[in-house]
Tab-separated table of N, CA and C in Angstrom:
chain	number	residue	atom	x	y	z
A	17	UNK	N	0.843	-1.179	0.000
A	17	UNK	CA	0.000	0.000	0.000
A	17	UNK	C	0.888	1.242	0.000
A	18	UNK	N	0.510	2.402	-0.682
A	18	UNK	CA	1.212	2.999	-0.533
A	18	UNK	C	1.146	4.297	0.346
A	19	UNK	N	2.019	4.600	0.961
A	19	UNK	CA	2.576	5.577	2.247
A	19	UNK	C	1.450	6.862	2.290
A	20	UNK	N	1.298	6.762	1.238
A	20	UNK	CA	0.495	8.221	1.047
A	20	UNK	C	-0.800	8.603	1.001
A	21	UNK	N	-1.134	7.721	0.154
A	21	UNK	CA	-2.966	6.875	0.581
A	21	UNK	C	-2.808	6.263	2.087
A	22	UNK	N	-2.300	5.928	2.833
A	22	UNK	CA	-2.552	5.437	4.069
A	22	UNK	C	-2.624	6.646	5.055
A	23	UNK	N	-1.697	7.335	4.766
A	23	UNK	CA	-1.447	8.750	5.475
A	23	UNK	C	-3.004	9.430	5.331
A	24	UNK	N	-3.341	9.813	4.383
A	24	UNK	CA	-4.640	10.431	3.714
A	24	UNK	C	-6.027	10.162	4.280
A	25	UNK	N	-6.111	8.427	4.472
A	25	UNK	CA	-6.517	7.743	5.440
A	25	UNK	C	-6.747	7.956	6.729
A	26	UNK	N	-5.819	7.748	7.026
A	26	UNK	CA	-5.358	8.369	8.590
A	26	UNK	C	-6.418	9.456	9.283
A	27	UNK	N	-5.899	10.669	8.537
A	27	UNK	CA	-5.980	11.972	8.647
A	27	UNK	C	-7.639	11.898	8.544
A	28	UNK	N	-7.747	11.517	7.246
A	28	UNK	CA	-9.421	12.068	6.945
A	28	UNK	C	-10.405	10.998	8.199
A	29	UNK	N	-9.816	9.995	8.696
A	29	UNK	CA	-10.181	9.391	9.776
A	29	UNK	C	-10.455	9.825	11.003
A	30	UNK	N	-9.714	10.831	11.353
A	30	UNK	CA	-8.635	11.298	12.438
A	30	UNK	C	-9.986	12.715	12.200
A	31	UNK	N	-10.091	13.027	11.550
A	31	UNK	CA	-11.115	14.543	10.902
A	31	UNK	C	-12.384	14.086	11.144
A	32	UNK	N	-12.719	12.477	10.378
A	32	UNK	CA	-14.415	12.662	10.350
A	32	UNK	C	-14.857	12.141	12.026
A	33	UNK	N	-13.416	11.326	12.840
A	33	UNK	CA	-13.763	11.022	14.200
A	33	UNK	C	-14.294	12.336	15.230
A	34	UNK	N	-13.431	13.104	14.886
A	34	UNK	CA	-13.377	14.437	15.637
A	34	UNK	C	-14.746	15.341	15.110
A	35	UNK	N	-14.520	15.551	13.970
A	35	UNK	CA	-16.232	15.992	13.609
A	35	UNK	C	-17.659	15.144	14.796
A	36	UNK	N	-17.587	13.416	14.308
A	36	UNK	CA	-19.098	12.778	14.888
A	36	UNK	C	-18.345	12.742	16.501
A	37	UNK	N	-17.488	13.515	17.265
A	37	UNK	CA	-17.478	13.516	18.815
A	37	UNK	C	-17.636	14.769	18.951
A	38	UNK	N	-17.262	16.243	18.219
A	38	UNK	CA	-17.066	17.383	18.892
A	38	UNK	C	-18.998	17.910	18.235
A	39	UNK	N	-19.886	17.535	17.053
A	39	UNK	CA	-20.714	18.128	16.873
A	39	UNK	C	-21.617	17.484	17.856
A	40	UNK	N	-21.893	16.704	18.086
A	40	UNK	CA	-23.021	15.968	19.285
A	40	UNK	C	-22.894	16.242	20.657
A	41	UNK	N	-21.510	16.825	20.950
A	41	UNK	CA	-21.232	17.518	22.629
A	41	UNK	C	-21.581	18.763	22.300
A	42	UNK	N	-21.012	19.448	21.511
A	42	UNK	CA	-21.823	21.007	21.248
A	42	UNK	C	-23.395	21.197	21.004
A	43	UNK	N	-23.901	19.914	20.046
A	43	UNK	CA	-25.537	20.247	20.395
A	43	UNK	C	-25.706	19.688	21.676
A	44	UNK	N	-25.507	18.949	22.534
A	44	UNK	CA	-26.051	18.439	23.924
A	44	UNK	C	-25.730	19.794	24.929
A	45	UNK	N	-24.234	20.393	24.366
A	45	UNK	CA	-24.136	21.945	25.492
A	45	UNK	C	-25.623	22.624	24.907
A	46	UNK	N	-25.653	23.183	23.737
A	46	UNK	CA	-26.777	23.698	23.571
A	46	UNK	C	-28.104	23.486	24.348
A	47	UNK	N	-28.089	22.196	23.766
A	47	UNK	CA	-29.424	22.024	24.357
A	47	UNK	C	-30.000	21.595	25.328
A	48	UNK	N	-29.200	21.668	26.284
A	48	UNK	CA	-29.099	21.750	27.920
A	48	UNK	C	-29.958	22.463	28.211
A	49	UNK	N	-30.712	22.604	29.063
A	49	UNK	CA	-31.742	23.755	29.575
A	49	UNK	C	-31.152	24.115	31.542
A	50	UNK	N	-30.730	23.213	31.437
A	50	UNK	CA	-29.359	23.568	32.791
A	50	UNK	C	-28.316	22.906	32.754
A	51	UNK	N	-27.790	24.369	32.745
A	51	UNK	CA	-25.965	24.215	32.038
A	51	UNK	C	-25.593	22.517	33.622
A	52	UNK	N	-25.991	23.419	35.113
A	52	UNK	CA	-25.140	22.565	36.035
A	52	UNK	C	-26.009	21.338	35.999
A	53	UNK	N	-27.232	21.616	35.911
A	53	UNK	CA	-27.835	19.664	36.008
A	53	UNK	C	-27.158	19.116	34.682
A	54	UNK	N	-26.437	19.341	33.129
A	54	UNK	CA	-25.659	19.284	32.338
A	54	UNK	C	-24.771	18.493	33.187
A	55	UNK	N	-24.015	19.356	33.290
A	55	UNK	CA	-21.938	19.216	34.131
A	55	UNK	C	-22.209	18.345	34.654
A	56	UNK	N	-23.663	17.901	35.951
A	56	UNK	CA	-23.648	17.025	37.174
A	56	UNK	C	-24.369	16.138	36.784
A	57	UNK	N	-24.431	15.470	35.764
A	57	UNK	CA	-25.559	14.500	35.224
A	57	UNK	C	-24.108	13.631	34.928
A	58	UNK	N	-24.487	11.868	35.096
A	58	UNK	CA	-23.830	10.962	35.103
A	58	UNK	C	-23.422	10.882	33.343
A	59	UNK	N	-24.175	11.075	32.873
A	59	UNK	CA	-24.277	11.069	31.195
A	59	UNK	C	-25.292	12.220	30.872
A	60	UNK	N	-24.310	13.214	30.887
A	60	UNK	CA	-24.998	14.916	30.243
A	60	UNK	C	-25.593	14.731	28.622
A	61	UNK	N	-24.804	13.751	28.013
A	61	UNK	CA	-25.838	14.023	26.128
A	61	UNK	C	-27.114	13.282	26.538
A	62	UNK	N	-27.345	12.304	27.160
A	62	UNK	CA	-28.210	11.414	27.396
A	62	UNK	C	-29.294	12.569	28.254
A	63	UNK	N	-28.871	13.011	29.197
A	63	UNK	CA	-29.312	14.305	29.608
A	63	UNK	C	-30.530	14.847	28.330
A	64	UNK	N	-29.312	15.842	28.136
A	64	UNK	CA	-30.023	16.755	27.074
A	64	UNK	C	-31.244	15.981	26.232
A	65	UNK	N	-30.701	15.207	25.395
A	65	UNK	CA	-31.647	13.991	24.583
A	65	UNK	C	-32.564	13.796	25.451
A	66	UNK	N	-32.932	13.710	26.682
A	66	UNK	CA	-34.286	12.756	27.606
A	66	UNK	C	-34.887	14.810	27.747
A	67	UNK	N	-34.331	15.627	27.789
A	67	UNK	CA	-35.177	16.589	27.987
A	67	UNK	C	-35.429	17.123	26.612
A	68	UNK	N	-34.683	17.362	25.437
A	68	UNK	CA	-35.262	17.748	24.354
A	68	UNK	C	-36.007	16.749	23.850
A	69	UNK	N	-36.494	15.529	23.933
A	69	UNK	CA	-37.013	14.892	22.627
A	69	UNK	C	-37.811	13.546	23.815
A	70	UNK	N	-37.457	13.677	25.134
A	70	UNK	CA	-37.989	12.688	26.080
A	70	UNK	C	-37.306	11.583	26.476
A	71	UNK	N	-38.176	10.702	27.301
A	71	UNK	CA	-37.483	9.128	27.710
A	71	UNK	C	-37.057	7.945	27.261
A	72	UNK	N	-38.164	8.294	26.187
A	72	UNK	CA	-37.761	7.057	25.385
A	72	UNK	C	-36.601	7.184	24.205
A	73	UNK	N	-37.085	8.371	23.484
A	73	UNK	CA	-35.450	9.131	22.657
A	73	UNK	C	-34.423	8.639	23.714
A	74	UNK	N	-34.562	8.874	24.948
A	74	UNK	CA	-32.932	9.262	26.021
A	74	UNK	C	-32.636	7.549	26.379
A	75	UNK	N	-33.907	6.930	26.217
A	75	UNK	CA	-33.421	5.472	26.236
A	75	UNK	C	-32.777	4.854	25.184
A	76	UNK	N	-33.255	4.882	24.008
A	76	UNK	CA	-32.673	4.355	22.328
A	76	UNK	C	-31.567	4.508	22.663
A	77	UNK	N	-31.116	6.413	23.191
A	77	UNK	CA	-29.512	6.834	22.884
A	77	UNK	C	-28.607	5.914	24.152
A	78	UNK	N	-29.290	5.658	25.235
A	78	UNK	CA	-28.640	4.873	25.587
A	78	UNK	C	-28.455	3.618	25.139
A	79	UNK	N	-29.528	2.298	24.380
A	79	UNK	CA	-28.917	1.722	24.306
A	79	UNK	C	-28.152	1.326	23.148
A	80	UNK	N	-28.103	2.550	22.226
A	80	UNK	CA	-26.925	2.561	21.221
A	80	UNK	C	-25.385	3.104	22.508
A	81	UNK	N	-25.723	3.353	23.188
A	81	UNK	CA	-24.307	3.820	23.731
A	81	UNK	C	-23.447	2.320	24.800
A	82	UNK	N	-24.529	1.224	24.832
A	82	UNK	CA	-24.154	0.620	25.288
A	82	UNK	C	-24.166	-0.542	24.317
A	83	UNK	N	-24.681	-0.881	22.854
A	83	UNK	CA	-24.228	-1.648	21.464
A	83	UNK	C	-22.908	-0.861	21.264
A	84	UNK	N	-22.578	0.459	21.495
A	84	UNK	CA	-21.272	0.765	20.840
A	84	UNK	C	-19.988	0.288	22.156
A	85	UNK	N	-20.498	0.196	22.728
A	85	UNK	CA	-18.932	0.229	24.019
A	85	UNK	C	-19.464	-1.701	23.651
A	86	UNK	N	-20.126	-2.426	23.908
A	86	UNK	CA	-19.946	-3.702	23.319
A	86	UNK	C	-19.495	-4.435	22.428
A	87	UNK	N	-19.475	-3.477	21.207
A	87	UNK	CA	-18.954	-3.285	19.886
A	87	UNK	C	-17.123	-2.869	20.341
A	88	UNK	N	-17.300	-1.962	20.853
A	88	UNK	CA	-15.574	-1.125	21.144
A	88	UNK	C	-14.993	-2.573	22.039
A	89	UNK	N	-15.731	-2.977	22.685
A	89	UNK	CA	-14.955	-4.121	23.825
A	89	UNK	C	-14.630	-5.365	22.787
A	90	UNK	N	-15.020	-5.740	22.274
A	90	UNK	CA	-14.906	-6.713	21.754
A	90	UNK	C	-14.080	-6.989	20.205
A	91	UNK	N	-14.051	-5.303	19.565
A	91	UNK	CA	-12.907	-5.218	18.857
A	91	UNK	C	-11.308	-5.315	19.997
A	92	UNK	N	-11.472	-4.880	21.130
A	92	UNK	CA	-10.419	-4.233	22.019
A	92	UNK	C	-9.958	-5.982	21.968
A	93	UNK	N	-10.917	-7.087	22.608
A	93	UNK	CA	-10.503	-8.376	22.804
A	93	UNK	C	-10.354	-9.105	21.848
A	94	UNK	N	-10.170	-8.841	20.738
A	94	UNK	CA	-10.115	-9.447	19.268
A	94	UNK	C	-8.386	-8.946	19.240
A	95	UNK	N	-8.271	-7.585	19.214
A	95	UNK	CA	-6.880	-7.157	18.818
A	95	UNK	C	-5.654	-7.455	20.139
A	96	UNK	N	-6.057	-7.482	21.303
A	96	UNK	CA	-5.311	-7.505	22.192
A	96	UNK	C	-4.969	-9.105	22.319
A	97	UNK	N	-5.664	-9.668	21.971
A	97	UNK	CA	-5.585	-11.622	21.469
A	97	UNK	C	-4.205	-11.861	20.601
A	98	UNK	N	-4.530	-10.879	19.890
A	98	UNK	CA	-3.283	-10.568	19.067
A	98	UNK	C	-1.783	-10.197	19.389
A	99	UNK	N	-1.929	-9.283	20.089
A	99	UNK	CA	-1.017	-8.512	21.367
A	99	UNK	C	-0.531	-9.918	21.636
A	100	UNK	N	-1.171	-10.596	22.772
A	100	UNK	CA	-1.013	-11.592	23.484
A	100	UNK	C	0.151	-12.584	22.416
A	101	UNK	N	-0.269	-12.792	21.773
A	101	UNK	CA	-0.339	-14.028	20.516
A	101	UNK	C	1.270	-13.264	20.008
A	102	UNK	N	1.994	-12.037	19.997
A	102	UNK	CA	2.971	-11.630	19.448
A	102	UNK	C	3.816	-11.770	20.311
A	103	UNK	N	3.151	-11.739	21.917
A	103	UNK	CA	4.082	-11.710	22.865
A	103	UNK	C	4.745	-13.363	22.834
A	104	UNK	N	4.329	-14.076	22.862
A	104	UNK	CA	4.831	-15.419	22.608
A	104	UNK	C	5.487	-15.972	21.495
A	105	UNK	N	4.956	-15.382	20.315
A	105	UNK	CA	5.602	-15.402	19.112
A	105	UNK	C	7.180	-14.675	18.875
A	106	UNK	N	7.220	-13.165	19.615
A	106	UNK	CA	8.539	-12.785	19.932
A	106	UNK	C	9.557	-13.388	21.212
A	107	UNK	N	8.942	-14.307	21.695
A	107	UNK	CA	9.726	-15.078	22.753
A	107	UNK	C	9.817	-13.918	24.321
A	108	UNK	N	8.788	-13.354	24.735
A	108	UNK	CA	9.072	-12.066	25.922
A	108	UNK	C	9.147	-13.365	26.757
A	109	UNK	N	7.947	-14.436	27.259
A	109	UNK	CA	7.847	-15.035	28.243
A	109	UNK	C	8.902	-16.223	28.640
A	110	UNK	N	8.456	-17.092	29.390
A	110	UNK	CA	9.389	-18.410	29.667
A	110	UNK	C	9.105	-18.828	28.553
A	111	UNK	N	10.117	-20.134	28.062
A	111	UNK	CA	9.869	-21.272	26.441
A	111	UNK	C	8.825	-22.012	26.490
A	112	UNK	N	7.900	-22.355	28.138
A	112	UNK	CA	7.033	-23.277	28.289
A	112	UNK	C	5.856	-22.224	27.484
A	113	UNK	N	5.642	-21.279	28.355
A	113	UNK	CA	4.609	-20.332	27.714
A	113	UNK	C	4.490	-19.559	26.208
A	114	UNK	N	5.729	-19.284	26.266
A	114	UNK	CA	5.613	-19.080	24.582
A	114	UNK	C	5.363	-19.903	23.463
A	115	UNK	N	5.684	-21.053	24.067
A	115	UNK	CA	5.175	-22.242	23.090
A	115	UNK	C	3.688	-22.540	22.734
A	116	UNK	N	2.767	-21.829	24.334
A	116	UNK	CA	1.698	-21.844	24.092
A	116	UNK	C	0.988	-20.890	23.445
A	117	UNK	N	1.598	-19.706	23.640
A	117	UNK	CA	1.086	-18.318	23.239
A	117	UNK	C	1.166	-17.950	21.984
A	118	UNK	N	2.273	-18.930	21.143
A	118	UNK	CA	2.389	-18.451	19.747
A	118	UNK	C	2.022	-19.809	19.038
A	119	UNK	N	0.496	-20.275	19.195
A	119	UNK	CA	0.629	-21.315	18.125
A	119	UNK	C	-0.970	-20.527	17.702
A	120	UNK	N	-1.099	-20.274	16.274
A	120	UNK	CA	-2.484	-20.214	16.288
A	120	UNK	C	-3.124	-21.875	15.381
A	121	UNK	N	-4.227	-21.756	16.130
A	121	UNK	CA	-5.711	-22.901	15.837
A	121	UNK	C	-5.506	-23.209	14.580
A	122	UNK	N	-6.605	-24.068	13.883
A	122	UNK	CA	-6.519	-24.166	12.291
A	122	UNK	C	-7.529	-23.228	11.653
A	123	UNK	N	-8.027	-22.114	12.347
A	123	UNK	CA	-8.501	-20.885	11.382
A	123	UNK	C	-7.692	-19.778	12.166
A	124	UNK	N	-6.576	-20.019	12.286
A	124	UNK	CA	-5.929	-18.538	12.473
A	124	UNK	C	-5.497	-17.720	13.527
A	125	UNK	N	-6.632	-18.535	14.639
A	125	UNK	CA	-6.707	-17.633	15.996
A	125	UNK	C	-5.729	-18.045	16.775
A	126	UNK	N	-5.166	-16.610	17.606
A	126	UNK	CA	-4.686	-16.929	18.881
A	126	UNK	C	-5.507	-17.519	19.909
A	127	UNK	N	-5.476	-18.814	20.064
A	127	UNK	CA	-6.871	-18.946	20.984
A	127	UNK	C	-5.939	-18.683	22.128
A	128	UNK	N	-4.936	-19.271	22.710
A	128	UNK	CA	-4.254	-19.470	23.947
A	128	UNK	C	-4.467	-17.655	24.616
A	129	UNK	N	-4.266	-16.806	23.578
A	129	UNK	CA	-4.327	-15.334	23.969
A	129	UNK	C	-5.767	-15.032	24.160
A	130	UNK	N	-6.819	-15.586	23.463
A	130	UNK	CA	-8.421	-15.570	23.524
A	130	UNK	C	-8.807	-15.835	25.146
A	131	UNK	N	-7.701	-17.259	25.451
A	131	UNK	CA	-7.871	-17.679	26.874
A	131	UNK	C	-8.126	-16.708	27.736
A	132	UNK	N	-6.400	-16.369	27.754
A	132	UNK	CA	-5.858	-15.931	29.039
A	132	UNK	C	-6.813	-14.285	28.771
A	133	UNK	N	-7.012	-13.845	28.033
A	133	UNK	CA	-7.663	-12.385	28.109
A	133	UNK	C	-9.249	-12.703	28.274
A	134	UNK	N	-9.754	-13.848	28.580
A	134	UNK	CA	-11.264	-13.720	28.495
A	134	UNK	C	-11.521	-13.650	30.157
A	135	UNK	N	-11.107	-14.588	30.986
A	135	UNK	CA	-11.586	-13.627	32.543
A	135	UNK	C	-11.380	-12.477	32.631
A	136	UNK	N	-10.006	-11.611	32.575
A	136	UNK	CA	-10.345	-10.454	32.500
A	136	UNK	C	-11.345	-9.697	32.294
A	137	UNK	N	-11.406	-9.731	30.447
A	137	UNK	CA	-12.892	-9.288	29.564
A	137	UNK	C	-14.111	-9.468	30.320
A	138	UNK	N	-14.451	-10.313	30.548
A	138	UNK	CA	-15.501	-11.004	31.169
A	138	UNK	C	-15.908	-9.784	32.424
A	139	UNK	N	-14.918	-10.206	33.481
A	139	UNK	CA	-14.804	-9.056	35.077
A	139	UNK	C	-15.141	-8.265	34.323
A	140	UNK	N	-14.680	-7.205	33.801
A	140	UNK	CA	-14.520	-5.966	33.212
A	140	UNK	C	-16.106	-5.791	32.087
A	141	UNK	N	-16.648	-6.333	31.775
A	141	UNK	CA	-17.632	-6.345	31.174
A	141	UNK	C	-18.791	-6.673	31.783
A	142	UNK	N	-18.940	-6.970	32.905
A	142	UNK	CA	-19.617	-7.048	33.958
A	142	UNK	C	-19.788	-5.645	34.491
A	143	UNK	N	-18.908	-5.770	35.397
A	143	UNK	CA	-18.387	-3.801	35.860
A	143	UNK	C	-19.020	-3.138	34.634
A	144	UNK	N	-18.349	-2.857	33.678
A	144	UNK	CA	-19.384	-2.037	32.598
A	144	UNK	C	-20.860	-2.045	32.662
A	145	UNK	N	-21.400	-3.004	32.524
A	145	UNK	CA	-23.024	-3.265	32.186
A	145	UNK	C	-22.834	-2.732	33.739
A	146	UNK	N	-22.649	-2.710	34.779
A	146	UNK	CA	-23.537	-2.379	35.955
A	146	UNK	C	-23.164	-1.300	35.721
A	147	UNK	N	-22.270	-0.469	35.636
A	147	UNK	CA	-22.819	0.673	35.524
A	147	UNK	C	-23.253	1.581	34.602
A	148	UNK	N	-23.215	0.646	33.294
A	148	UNK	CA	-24.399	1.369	32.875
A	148	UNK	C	-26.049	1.357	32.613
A	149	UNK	N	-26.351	-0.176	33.578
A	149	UNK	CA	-27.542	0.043	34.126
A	149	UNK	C	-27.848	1.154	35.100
A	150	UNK	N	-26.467	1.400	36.319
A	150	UNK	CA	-26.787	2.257	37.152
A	150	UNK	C	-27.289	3.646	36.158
A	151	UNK	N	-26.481	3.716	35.532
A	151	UNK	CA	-26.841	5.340	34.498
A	151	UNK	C	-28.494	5.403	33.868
A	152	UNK	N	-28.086	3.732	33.355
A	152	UNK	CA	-29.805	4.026	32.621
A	152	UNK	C	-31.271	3.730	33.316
A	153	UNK	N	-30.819	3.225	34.903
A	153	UNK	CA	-31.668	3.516	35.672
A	153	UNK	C	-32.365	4.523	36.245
A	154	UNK	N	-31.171	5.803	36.353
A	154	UNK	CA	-31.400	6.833	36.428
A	154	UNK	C	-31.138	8.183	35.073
């Protein structure tokens, strides 16, 4: 590929990310009808959204906000499998463990790295959902 198209990439990536995060916090400042219940709200866009447009609007947006961090977690444990899977492949650990860490399955996967990163994931994805039931409870 070449250097320059990837760069281009990058950038216009890097532009349209920053555009869909900085225009949806500026309409939620807007349309705040109190700036401090805003600031002191556990989730201020969710805020705004349940008072401009109601509960059920402020529910949808939550549970797209909790399909996207499910979505974000699970790319995170897909690539960090990987991580895992290089660390054994470059020899960091003991020879017993690297032997395990760098073999992938017969479609490809690091499973041994799938392993060892899924309690983690798991804890940690737990913790998440509670609190963002706590949020979308209130």
């Amino acid at each position: 590929m070449d250097p320059r198209v990837l760069t281009n990439t990058v950038i216009k990536a890097a532009i349209l990310a920053a555009v869909l995060i900085i225009v949806p916090l500026i309409a939620g400042v807007i349309a705040a009808p109190n700036l401090e219940e805003f600031f002191g709200s556990n989730a201020p866009i969710v805020y705004s959204v349940k008072q401009a447009f109601g509960p059920q609007i402020g529910a949808l947006i939550s549970i797209g906000v909790i399909f996207a961090l499910f979505d974000t977690a699970l790319s995170l444990f897909m690539y960090f499998s990987r991580v895992v899977y290089a660390t054994g492949r470059d020899k960091v650990w003991t020879p017993s463990i690297n032997n395990v860490l760098a073999k992938l399955n017969k479609h490809s996967v690091p499973a041994a790295g799938v392993v060892v990163l899924f309690v983690p994931c798991v804890a940690f994805l737990f913790i998440s959902l509670n609190i963002l039931f706590f949020l979308f409870k209130n």
